[in-house]
PDB file of C-alpha atoms in Angstrom:
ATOM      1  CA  UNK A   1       0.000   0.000   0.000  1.00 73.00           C
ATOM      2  CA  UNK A   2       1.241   3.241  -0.717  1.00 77.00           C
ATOM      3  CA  UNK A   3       1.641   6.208   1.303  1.00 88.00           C
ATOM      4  CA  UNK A   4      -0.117   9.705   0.719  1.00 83.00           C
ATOM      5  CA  UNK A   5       3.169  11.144   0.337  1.00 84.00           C
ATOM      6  CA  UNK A   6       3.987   8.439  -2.318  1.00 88.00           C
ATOM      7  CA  UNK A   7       0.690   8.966  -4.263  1.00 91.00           C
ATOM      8  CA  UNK A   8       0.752  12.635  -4.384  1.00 93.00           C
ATOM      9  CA  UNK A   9       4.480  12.150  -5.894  1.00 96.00           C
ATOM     10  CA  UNK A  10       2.900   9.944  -8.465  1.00 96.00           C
ATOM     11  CA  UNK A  11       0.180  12.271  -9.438  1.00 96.00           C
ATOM     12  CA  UNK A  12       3.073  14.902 -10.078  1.00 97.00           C
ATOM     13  CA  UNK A  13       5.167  12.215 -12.054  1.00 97.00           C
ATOM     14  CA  UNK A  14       2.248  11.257 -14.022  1.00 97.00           C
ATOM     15  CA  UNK A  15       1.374  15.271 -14.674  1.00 97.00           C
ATOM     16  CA  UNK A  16       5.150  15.789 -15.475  1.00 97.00           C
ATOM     17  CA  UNK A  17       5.141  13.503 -17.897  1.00 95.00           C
ATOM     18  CA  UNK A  18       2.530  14.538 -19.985  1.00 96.00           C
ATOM     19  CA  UNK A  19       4.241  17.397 -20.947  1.00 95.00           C
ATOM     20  CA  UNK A  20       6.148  15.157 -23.893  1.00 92.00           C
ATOM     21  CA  UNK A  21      10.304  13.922 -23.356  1.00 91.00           C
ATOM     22  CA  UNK A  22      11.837  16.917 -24.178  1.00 90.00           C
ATOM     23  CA  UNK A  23      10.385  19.343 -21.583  1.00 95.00           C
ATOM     24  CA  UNK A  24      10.754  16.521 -19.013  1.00 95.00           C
ATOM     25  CA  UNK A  25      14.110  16.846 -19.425  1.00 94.00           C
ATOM     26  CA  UNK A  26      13.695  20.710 -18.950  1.00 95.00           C
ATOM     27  CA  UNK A  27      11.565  20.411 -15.776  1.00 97.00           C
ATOM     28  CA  UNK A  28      14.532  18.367 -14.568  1.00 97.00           C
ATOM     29  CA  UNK A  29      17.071  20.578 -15.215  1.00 96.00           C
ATOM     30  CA  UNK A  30      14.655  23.165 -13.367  1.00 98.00           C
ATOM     31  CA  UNK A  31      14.404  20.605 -10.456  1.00 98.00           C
ATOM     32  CA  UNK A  32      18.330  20.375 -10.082  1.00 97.00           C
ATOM     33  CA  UNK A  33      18.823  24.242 -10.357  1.00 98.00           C
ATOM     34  CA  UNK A  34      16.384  24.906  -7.901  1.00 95.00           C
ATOM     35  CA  UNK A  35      13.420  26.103  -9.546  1.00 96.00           C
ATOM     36  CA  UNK A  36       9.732  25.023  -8.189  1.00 95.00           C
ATOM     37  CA  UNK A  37       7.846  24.098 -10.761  1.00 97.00           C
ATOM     38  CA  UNK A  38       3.773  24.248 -10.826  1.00 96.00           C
ATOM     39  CA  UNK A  39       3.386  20.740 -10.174  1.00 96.00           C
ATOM     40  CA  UNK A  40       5.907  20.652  -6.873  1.00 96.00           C
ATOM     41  CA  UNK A  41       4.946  24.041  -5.435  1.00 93.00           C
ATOM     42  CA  UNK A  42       2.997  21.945  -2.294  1.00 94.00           C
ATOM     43  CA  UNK A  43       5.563  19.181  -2.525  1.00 96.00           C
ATOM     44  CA  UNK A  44       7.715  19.103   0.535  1.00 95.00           C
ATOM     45  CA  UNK A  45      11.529  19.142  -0.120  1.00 95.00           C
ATOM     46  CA  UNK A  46      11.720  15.529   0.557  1.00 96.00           C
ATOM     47  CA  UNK A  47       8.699  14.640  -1.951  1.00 96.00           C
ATOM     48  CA  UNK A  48      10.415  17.161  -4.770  1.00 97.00           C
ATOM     49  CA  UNK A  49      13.704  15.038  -4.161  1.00 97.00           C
ATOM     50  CA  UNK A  50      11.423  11.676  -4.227  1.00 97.00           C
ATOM     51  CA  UNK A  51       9.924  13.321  -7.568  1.00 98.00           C
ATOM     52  CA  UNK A  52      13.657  14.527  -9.379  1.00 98.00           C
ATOM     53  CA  UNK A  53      14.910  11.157  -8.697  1.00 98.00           C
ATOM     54  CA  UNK A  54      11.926   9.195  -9.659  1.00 97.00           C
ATOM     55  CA  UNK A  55      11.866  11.474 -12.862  1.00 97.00           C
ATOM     56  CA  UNK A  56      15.728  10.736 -13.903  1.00 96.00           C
ATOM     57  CA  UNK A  57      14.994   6.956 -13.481  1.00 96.00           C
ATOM     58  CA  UNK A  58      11.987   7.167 -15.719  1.00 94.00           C
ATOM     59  CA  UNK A  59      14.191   9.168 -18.419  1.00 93.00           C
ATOM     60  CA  UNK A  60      17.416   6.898 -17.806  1.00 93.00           C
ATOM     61  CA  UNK A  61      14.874   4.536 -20.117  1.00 90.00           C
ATOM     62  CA  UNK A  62      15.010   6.354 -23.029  1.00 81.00           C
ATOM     63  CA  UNK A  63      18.688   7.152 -23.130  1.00 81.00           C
ATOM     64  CA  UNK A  64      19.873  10.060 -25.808  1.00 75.00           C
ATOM     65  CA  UNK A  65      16.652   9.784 -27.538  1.00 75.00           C
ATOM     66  CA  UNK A  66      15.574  12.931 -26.576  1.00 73.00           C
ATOM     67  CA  UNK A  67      18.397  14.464 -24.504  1.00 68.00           C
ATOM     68  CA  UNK A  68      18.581  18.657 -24.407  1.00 62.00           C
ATOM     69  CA  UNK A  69      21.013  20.080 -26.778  1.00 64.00           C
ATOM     70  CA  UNK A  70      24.342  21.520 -24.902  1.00 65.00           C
ATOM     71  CA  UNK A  71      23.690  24.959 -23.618  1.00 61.00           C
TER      72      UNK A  71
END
């Protein structure tokens, strides 16, 4: 059984990830700089970590298919 903390991280995941690969990969860039995004502002720091790692592990999947072009 999950926890409410591990369902409301879910609901973000699955809301992250509608927004398509490449801005996934934007959102976690975001994440790792710092930046709240709409779908973490009532995330607690732990959850938003829980979320950025969760996030990396679902991209890790899809390798340099859709990786951000070097800034």
């Amino acid at each position: 059984m999950q926890t409410h903390e591990q369902c409301r991280v879910d609901a973000r995941i699955e809301a992250v990830c509608t927004k398509g690969c490449n801005q996934v990969r934007q959102d976690i860039a975001a994440l790792e700089a710092g930046v709240q995004l709409p779908e973490t502002r009532d995330l607690s720091e732990e959850e938003c970590r829980t979320l950025l790692r969760e996030l990396k592990q679902i991209m890790a999947v899809y390798g340099d298919t859709c990786r951000l072009p070097p800034s």
